[in-house]
Tab-separated table of C-alpha atoms in Angstrom:
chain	number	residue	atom	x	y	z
A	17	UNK	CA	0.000	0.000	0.000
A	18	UNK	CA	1.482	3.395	-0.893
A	19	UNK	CA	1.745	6.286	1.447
A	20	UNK	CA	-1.095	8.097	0.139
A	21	UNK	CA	-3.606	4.612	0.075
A	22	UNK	CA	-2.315	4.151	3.611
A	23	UNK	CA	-3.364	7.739	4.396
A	24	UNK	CA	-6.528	7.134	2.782
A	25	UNK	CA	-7.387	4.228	4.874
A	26	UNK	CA	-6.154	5.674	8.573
A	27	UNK	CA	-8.568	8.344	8.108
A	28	UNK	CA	-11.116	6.543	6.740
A	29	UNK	CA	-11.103	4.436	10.010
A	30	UNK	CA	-11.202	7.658	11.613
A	31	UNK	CA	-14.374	9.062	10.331
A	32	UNK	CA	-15.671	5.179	10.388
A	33	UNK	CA	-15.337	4.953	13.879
A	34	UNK	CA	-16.518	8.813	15.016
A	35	UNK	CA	-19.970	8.308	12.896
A	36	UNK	CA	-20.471	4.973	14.933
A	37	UNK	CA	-19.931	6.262	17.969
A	38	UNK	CA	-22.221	9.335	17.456
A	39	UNK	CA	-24.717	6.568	16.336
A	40	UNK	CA	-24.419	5.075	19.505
A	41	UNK	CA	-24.467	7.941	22.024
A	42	UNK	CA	-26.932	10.206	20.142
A	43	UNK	CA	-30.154	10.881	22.317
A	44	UNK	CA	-33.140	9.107	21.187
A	45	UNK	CA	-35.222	11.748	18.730
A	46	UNK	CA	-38.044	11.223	20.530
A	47	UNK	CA	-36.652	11.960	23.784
A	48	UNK	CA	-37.239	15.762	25.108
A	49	UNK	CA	-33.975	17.606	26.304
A	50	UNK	CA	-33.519	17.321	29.708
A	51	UNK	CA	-34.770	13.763	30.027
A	52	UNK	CA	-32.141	11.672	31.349
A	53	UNK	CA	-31.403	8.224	29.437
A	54	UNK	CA	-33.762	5.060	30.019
A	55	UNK	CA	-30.609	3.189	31.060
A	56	UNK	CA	-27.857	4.953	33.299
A	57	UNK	CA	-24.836	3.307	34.627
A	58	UNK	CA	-25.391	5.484	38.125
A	59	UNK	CA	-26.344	3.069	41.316
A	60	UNK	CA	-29.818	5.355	42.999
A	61	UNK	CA	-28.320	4.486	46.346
A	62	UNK	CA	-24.973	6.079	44.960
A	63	UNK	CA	-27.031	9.635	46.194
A	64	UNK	CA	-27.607	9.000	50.077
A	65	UNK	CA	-25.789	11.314	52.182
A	66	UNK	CA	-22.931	10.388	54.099
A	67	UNK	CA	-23.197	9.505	57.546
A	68	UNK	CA	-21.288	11.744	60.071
A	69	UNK	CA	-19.821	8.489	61.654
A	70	UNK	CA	-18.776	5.189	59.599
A	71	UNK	CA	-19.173	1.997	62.088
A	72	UNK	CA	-16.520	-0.509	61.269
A	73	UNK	CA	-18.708	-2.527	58.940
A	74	UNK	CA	-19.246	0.257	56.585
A	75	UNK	CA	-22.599	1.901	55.322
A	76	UNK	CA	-25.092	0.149	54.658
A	77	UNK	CA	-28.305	0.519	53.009
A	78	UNK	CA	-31.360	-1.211	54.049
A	79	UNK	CA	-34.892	-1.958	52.209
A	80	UNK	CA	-37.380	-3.844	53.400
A	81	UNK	CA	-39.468	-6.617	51.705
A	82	UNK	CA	-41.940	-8.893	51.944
A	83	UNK	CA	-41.498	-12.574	50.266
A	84	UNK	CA	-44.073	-14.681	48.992
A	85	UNK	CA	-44.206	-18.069	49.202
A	86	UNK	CA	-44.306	-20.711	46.053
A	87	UNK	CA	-47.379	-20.875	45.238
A	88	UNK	CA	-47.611	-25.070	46.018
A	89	UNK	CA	-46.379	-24.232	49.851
A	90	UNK	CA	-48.953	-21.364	49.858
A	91	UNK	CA	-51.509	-24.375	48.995
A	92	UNK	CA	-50.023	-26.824	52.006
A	93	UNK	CA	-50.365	-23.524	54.204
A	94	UNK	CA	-54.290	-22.831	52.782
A	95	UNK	CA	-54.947	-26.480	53.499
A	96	UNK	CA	-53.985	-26.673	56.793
A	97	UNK	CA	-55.870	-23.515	58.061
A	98	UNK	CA	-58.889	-23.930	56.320
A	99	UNK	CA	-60.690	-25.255	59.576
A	100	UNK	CA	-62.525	-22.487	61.152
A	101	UNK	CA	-64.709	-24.026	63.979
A	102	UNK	CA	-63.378	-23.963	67.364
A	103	UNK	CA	-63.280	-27.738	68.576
A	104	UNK	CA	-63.454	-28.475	72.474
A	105	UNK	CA	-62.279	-32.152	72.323
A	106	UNK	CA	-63.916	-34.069	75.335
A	107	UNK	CA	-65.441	-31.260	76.967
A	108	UNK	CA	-69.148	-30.202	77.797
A	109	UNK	CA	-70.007	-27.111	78.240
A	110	UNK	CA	-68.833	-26.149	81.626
A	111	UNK	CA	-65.309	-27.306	80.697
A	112	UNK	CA	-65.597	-25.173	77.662
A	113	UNK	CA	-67.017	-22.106	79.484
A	114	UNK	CA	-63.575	-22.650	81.683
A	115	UNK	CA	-61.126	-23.064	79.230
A	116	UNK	CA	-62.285	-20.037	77.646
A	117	UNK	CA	-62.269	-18.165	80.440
A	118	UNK	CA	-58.875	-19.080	81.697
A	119	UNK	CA	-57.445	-17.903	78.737
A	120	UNK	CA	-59.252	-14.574	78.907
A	121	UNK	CA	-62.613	-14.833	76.981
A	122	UNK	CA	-64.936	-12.045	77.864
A	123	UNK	CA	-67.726	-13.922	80.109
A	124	UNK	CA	-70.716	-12.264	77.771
A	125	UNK	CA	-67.846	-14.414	74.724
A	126	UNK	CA	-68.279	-16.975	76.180
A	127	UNK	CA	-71.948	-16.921	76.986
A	128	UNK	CA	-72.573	-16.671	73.183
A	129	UNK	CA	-70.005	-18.680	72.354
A	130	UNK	CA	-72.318	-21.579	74.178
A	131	UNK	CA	-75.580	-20.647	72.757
A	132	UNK	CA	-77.959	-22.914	71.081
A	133	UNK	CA	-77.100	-21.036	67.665
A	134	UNK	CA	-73.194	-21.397	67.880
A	135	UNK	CA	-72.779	-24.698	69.753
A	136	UNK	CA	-73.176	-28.161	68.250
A	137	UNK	CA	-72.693	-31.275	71.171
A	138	UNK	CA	-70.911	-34.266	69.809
A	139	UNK	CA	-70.356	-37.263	71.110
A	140	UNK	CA	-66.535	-36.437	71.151
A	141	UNK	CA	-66.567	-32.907	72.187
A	142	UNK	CA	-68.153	-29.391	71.628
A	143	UNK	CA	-67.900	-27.625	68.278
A	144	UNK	CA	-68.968	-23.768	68.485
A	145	UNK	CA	-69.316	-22.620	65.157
A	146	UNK	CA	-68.436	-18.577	65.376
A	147	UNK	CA	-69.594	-15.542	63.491
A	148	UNK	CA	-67.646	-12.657	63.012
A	149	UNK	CA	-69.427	-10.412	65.810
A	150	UNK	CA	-67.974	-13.364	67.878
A	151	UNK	CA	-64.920	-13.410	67.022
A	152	UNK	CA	-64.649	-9.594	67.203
A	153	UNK	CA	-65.501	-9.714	70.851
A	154	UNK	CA	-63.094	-11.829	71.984
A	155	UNK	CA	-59.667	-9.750	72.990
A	156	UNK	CA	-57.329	-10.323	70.693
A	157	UNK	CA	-54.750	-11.473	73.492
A	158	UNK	CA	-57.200	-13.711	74.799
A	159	UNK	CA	-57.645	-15.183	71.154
A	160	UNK	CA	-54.300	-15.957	70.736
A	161	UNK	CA	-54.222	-18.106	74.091
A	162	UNK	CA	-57.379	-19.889	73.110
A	163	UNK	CA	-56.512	-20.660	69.639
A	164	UNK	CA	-53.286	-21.995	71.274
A	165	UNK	CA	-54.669	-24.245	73.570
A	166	UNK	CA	-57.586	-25.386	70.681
A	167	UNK	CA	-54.538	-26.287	68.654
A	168	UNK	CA	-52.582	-28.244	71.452
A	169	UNK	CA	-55.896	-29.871	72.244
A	170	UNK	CA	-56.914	-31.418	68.589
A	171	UNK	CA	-53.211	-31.424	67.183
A	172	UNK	CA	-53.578	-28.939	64.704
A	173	UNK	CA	-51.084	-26.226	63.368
A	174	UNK	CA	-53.599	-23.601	61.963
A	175	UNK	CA	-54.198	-21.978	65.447
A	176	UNK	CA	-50.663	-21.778	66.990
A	177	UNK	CA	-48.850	-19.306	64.774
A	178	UNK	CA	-50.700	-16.366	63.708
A	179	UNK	CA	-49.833	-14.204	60.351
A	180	UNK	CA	-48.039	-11.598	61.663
A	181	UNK	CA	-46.948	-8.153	60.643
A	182	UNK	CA	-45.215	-4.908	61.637
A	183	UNK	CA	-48.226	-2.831	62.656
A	184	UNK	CA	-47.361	-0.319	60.346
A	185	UNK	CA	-46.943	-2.099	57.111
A	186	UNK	CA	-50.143	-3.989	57.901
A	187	UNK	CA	-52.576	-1.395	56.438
A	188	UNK	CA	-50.440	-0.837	53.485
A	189	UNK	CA	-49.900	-4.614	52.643
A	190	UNK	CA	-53.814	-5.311	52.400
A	191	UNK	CA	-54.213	-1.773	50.320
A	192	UNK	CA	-51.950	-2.849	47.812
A	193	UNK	CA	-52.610	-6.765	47.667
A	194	UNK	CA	-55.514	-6.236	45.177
A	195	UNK	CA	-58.386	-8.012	47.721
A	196	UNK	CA	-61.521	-6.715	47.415
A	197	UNK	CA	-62.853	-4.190	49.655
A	198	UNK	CA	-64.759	-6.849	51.842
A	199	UNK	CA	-62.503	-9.298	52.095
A	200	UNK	CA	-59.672	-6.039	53.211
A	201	UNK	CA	-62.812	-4.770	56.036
A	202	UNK	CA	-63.310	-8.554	57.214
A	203	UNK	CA	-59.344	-9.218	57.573
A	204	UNK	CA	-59.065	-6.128	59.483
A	205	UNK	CA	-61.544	-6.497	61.642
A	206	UNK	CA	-60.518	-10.076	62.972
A	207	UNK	CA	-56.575	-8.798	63.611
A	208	UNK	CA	-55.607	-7.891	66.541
A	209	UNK	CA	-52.172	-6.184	67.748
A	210	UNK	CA	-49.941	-7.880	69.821
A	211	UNK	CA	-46.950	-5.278	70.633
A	212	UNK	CA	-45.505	-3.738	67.780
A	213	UNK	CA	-47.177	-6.028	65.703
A	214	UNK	CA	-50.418	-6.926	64.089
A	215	UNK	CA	-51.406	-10.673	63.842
A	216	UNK	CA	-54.704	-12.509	62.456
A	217	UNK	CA	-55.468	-15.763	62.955
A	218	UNK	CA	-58.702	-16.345	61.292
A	219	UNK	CA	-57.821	-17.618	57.658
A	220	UNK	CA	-60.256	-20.633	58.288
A	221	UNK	CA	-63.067	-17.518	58.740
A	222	UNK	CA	-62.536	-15.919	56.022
A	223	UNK	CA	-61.559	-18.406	53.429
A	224	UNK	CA	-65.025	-20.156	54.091
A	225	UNK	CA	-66.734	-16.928	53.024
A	226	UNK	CA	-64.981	-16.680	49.788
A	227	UNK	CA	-66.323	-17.933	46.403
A	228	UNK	CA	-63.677	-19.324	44.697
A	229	UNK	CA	-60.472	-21.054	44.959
A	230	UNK	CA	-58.887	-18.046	43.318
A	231	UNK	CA	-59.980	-15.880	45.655
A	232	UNK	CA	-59.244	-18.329	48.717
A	233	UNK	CA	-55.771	-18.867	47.315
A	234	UNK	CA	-54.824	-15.101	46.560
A	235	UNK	CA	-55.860	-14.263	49.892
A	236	UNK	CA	-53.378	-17.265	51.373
A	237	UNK	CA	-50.608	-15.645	49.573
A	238	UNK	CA	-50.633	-11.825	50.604
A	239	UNK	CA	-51.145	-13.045	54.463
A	240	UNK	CA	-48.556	-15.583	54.218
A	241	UNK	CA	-45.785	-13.402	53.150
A	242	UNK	CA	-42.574	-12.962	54.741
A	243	UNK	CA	-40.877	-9.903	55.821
A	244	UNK	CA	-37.269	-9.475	54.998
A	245	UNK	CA	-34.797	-7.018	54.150
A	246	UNK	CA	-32.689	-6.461	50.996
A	247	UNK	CA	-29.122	-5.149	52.563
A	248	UNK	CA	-26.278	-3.441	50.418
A	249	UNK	CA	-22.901	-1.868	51.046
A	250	UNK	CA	-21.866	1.481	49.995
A	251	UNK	CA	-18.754	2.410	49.660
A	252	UNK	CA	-17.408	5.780	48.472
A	253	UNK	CA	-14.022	6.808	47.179
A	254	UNK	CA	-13.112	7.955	50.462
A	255	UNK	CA	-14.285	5.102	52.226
A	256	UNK	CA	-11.596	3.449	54.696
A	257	UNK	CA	-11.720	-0.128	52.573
A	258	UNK	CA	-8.925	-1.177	55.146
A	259	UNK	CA	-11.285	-0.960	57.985
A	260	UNK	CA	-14.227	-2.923	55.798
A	261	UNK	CA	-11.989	-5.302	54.543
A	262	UNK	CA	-11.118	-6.279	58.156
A	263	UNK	CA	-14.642	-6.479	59.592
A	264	UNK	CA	-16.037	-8.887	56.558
A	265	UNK	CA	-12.944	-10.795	56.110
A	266	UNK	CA	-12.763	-11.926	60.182
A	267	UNK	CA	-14.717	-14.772	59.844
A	268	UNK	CA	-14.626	-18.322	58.510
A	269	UNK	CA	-15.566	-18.889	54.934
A	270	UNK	CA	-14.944	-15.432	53.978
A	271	UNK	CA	-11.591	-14.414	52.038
A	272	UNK	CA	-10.162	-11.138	51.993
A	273	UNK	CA	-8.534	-12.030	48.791
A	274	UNK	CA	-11.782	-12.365	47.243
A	275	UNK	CA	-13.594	-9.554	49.488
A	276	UNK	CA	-10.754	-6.674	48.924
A	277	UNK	CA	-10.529	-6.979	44.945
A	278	UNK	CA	-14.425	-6.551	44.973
A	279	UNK	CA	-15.038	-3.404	46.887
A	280	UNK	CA	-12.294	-1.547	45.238
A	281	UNK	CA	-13.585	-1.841	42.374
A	282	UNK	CA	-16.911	-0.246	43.968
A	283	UNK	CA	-14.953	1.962	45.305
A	284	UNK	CA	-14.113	3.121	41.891
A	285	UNK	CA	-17.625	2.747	40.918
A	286	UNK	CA	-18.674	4.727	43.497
A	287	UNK	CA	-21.575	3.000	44.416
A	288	UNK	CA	-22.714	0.045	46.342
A	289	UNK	CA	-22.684	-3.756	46.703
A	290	UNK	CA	-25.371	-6.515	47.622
A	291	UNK	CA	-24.235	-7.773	51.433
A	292	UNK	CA	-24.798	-10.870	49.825
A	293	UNK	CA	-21.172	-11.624	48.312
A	294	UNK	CA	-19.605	-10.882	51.892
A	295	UNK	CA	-21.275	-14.067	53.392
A	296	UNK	CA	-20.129	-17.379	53.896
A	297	UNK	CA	-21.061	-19.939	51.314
A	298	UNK	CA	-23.527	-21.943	53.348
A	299	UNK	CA	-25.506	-18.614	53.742
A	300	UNK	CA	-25.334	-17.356	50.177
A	301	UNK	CA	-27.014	-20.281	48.513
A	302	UNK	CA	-29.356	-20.138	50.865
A	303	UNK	CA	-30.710	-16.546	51.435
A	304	UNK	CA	-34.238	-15.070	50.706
A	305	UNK	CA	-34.543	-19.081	49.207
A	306	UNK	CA	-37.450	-21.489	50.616
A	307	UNK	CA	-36.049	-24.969	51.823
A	308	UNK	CA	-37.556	-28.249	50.011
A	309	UNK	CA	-39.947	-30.426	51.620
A	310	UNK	CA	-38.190	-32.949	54.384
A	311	UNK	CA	-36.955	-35.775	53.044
A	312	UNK	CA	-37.091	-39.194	54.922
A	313	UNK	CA	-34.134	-39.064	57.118
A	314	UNK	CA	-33.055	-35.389	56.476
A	315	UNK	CA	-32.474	-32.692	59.273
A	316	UNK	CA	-35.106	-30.319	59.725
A	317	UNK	CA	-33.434	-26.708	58.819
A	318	UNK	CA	-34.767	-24.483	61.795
A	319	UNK	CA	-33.004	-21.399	63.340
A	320	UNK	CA	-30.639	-23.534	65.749
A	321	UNK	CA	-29.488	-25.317	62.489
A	322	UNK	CA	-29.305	-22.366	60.509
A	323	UNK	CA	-26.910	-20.559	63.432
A	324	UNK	CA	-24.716	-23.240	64.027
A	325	UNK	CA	-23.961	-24.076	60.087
A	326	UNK	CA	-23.617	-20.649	59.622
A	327	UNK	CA	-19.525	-21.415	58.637
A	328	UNK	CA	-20.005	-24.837	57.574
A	329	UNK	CA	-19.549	-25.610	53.737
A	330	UNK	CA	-21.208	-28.514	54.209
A	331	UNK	CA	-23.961	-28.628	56.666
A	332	UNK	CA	-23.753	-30.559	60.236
A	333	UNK	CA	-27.426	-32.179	60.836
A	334	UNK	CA	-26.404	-32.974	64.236
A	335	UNK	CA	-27.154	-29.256	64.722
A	336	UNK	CA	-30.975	-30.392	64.141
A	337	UNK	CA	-30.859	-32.165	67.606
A	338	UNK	CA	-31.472	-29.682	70.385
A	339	UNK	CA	-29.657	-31.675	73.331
A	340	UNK	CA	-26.050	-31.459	71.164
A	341	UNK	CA	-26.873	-28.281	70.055
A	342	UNK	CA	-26.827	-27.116	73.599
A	343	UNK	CA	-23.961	-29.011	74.649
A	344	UNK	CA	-21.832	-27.610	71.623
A	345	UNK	CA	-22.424	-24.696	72.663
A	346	UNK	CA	-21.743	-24.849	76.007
A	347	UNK	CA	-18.342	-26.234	75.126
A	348	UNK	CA	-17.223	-23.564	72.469
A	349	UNK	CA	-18.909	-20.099	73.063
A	350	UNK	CA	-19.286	-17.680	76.356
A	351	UNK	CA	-21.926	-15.072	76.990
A	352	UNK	CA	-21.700	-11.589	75.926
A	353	UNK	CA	-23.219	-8.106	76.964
A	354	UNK	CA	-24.508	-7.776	73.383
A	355	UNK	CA	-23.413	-8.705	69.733
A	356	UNK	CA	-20.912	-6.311	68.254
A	357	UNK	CA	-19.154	-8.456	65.554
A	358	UNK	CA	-19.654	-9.855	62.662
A	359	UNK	CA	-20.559	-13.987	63.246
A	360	UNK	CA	-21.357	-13.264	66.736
A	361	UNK	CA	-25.001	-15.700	67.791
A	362	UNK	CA	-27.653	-14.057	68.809
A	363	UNK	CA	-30.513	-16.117	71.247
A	364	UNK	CA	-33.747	-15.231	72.166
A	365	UNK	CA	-34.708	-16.945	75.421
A	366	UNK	CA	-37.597	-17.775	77.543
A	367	UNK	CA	-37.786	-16.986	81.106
A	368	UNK	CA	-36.582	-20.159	82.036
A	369	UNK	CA	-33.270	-19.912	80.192
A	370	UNK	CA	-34.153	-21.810	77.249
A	371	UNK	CA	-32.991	-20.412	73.580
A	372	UNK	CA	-36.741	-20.106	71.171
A	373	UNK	CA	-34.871	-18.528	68.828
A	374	UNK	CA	-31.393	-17.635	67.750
A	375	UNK	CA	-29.570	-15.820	64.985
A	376	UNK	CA	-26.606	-15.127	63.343
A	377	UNK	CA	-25.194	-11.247	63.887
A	378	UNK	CA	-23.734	-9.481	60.565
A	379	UNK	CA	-23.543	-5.687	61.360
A	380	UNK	CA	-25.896	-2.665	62.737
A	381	UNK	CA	-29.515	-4.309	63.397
A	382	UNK	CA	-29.012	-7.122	60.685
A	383	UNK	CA	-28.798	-10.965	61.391
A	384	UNK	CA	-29.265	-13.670	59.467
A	385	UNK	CA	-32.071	-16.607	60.279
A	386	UNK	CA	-34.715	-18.665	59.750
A	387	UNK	CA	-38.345	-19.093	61.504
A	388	UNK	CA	-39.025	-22.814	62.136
A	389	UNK	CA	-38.522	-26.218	60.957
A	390	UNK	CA	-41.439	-25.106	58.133
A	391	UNK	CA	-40.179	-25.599	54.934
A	392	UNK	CA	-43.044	-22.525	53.965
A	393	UNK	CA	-40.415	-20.268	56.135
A	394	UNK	CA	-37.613	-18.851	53.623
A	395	UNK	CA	-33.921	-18.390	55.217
C-alpha cells in the first residue's frame, strides 16, 4: 500500500469509527432535552448522604421486603388452616365455658359462644361454630391463648402461629394486595395487635366466606408473606476499605482475597454492593430461598441449624438435635453483653433460660435466620 492509500485508509477508520460512535451515544429523537437516558450506569443508592460516623462494617443501606411463598407451599399452608370451627375435644359445656375463660374470653364471649345457635354437642366434644361479631368480641390477646390451647388440644397447626406483621406495614400490605374491599374490612376487623405487631389468625373464617379457589388462594398468599430485608454496602471513594476489609474478612468462609478486589472496584464505581457476596457460602445459597420439603431421614433446617452451620460448607445435621446443640455450645462459646461483631449468635430466650430462637449477627440491626422447621419459612 502506498503512502497516500495508507493515508486514505487511517482516516477513513477515523471518520468510520466517530460516525459509529455518534450513532451510539446520540439521544433518542423522541426523547425531550432534559430527560435523562432510560438506562444509566449510576447506582440510585450512589445519592444517600454520608453519615457523620462510619461503624466498622461500613454503610449500609437497608430496604425492606416482603417474600411470597411458592405458590404449592402457599396451597399446604391454605390447606392446613382452612378449619374455622373452634373444637373443644372431650369437653361439655362447663369445661368449655372454663377453658375459655382461663385464657381470657370475655364472660358475655363466652356466653354466646355456648348458645344454642353457635354450639353443636358431639359425642366427642363441643364444636362452636363462630360468626364474626364473635370473634370480634373476643380480645385479641385472649384469642391468641385460646386458639393456642384449641390447637394443642386437637393437634392442629392452623391456630398456633398467627400471620403476623409490623403494625405499620399492615394497612399498606392489604391496600396494595388487590383483595376486594370486603374481604380487606373482614381481615381487618378479625386482627388484633400484639406489641408492635399486628397478627390474624382467622384464615379458616374468612376463606369459608370466599367464592372461589382463586380468591381463597390469593388471599393465602398476601397473608402468608414474609418480611425481609434487601441489605447493600456502599462504599465511596473515600471510604476506609482497610477498615471494611477487616470487619467482613474476620470470619470463617470469607476471604479477603476475594472480598478486597471486589469493593475496590466499587470503590471506583462509586456505588454500592449486595451484602450478599460478603457471606459465607452456606448462607449465600441459601438466602431469601425457601427450603424443600423434608426428606425421609433429612435434618429439619430451623433457626438452631441455621446458626450453628452458619460457617459450615457442608452442613452438620447434628445441629438439628437440640440436646447437642446445647452441649456444643456450652463447650465452644461464652456469653456476651450484646453482639458487636460480625458472626457473633444471637438467642432469644424464655424466662426459664431456654434459647426459642437464635440468629446469626452481621452488622448494625441485621442478622441472618430462619423461623421454624417449616419448609413454607424462607432463610
Amino acid at each position: 500500500m502506498s503512502l497516500a492509500g495508507l493515508t486514505l485508509f487511517s482516516v477513513s477508520l477515523v471518520i468510520a469509527s466517530s460516525a459509529l460512535t455518534w450513532l451510539l451515544l446520540r439521544p433518542d429523537p423522541g426523547t425531550k432535552a432534559g430527560t435523562p437516558p432510560l438506562v444509566s450506569s449510576v447506582d440510585p443508592l450512589a445519592d444517600l448522604p454520608k453519615p457523620a460516623t462510619v461503624p466498622e462494617w461500613g454503610e449500609l443501606v437497608e430496604r425492606n421486603i416482603q417474600l411470597e411463598r411458592p405458590d404449592e407451599y402457599t396451597g399446604f399452608e391454605l390447606e392446613a388452616r382452612l378449619v374455622a370451627d373452634w373444637k373443644f375435644p372431650g369437653a361439655d359445656r362447663e369445661q368449655a365455658r372454663a377453658l375459655m375463660e382461663s385464657c381470657g374470653v370475655p364472660a358475655a364471649a363466652s356466653e354466646r359462644a355456648l348458645s344454642p345457635a353457635m354450639v353443636t354437642e358431639k359425642p366427642d366434644g363441643l364444636v362452636v361454630h363462630p360468626d364474626e361479631a364473635l370473634i370480634v368480641s373476643v380480645p385479641g390477646a385472649a384469642r391468641a391463648k385460646l386458639y393456642a390451647e384449641l390447637g394443642r388440644r386437637n393437634g392442629i397447626p392452623q391456630p398456633v402461629i398467627p400471620f403476623s406483621f409490623s403494625t405499620k406495614d399492615f394497612l399498606a400490605t392489604l391496600e396494595s394486595s388487590g383483595l376486594p374491599p370486603a374481604t380487606q374490612t373482614m381481615i381487618r376487623n378479625l386482627s388484633y395487635v400484639q406489641g408492635d405487631r399486628t397478627s390474624f389468625s382467622d384464615l379458616g373464617f374468612v376463606l369459608q366466606r370466599l367464592a372461589t379457589d382463586e380468591e381463597r388462594m390469593n388471599v393465602a398468599r398476601v397473608l402468608s408473606r414474609i418480611s425481609a430485608v434487601l441489605v447493600r454496602l456502599r462504599v465511596r471513594p473515600d471510604s476506609d476499605i482497610d477498615k471494611i476489609v477487616a470487619y467482613w474478612s474476620s470470619v470463617p468462609g470469607v476471604r479477603s482475597k476475594d472480598v478486597r478486589p471486589l469493593l475496590e472496584s466499587v470503590r471506583r464505581a462509586d456505588g454500592t454492593i449486595s451484602l450478599t457476596y460478603l457471606l459465607p457460602s452456606f448462607a449465600r445459597e441459601r438466602l431469601y430461598t425457601f427450603p424443600l420439603t423434608t426428606k425421609a431421614g433429612g435434618a429439619d433446617s430451623d433457626c438452631h441449624w441455621t446458626t450453628m452451620n452458619f460457617f459450615n460448607e457442608t452442613p452438620d445435621d447434628r445441629f438439628s438435635n437440640v440436646d447437642f446443640t446445647s452441649r456444643y455450645i456450652t463447650e465452644n462459646y461464652y456469653p456476651i453483653a450484646r453482639p458487636g461483631k460480625y458472626g457473633d449468635l444471637v438467642f432469644v430466650l424464655d424466662k426459664n433460660g431456654g434459647a426459642n430462637h437464635s440468629a446469626v449477627f452481621l452488622a448494625g440491626d441485621i442478622v441472618f435466620t430462619k423461623n421454624g422447621q417449616s419448609f413454607g419459612q424462607p432463610w
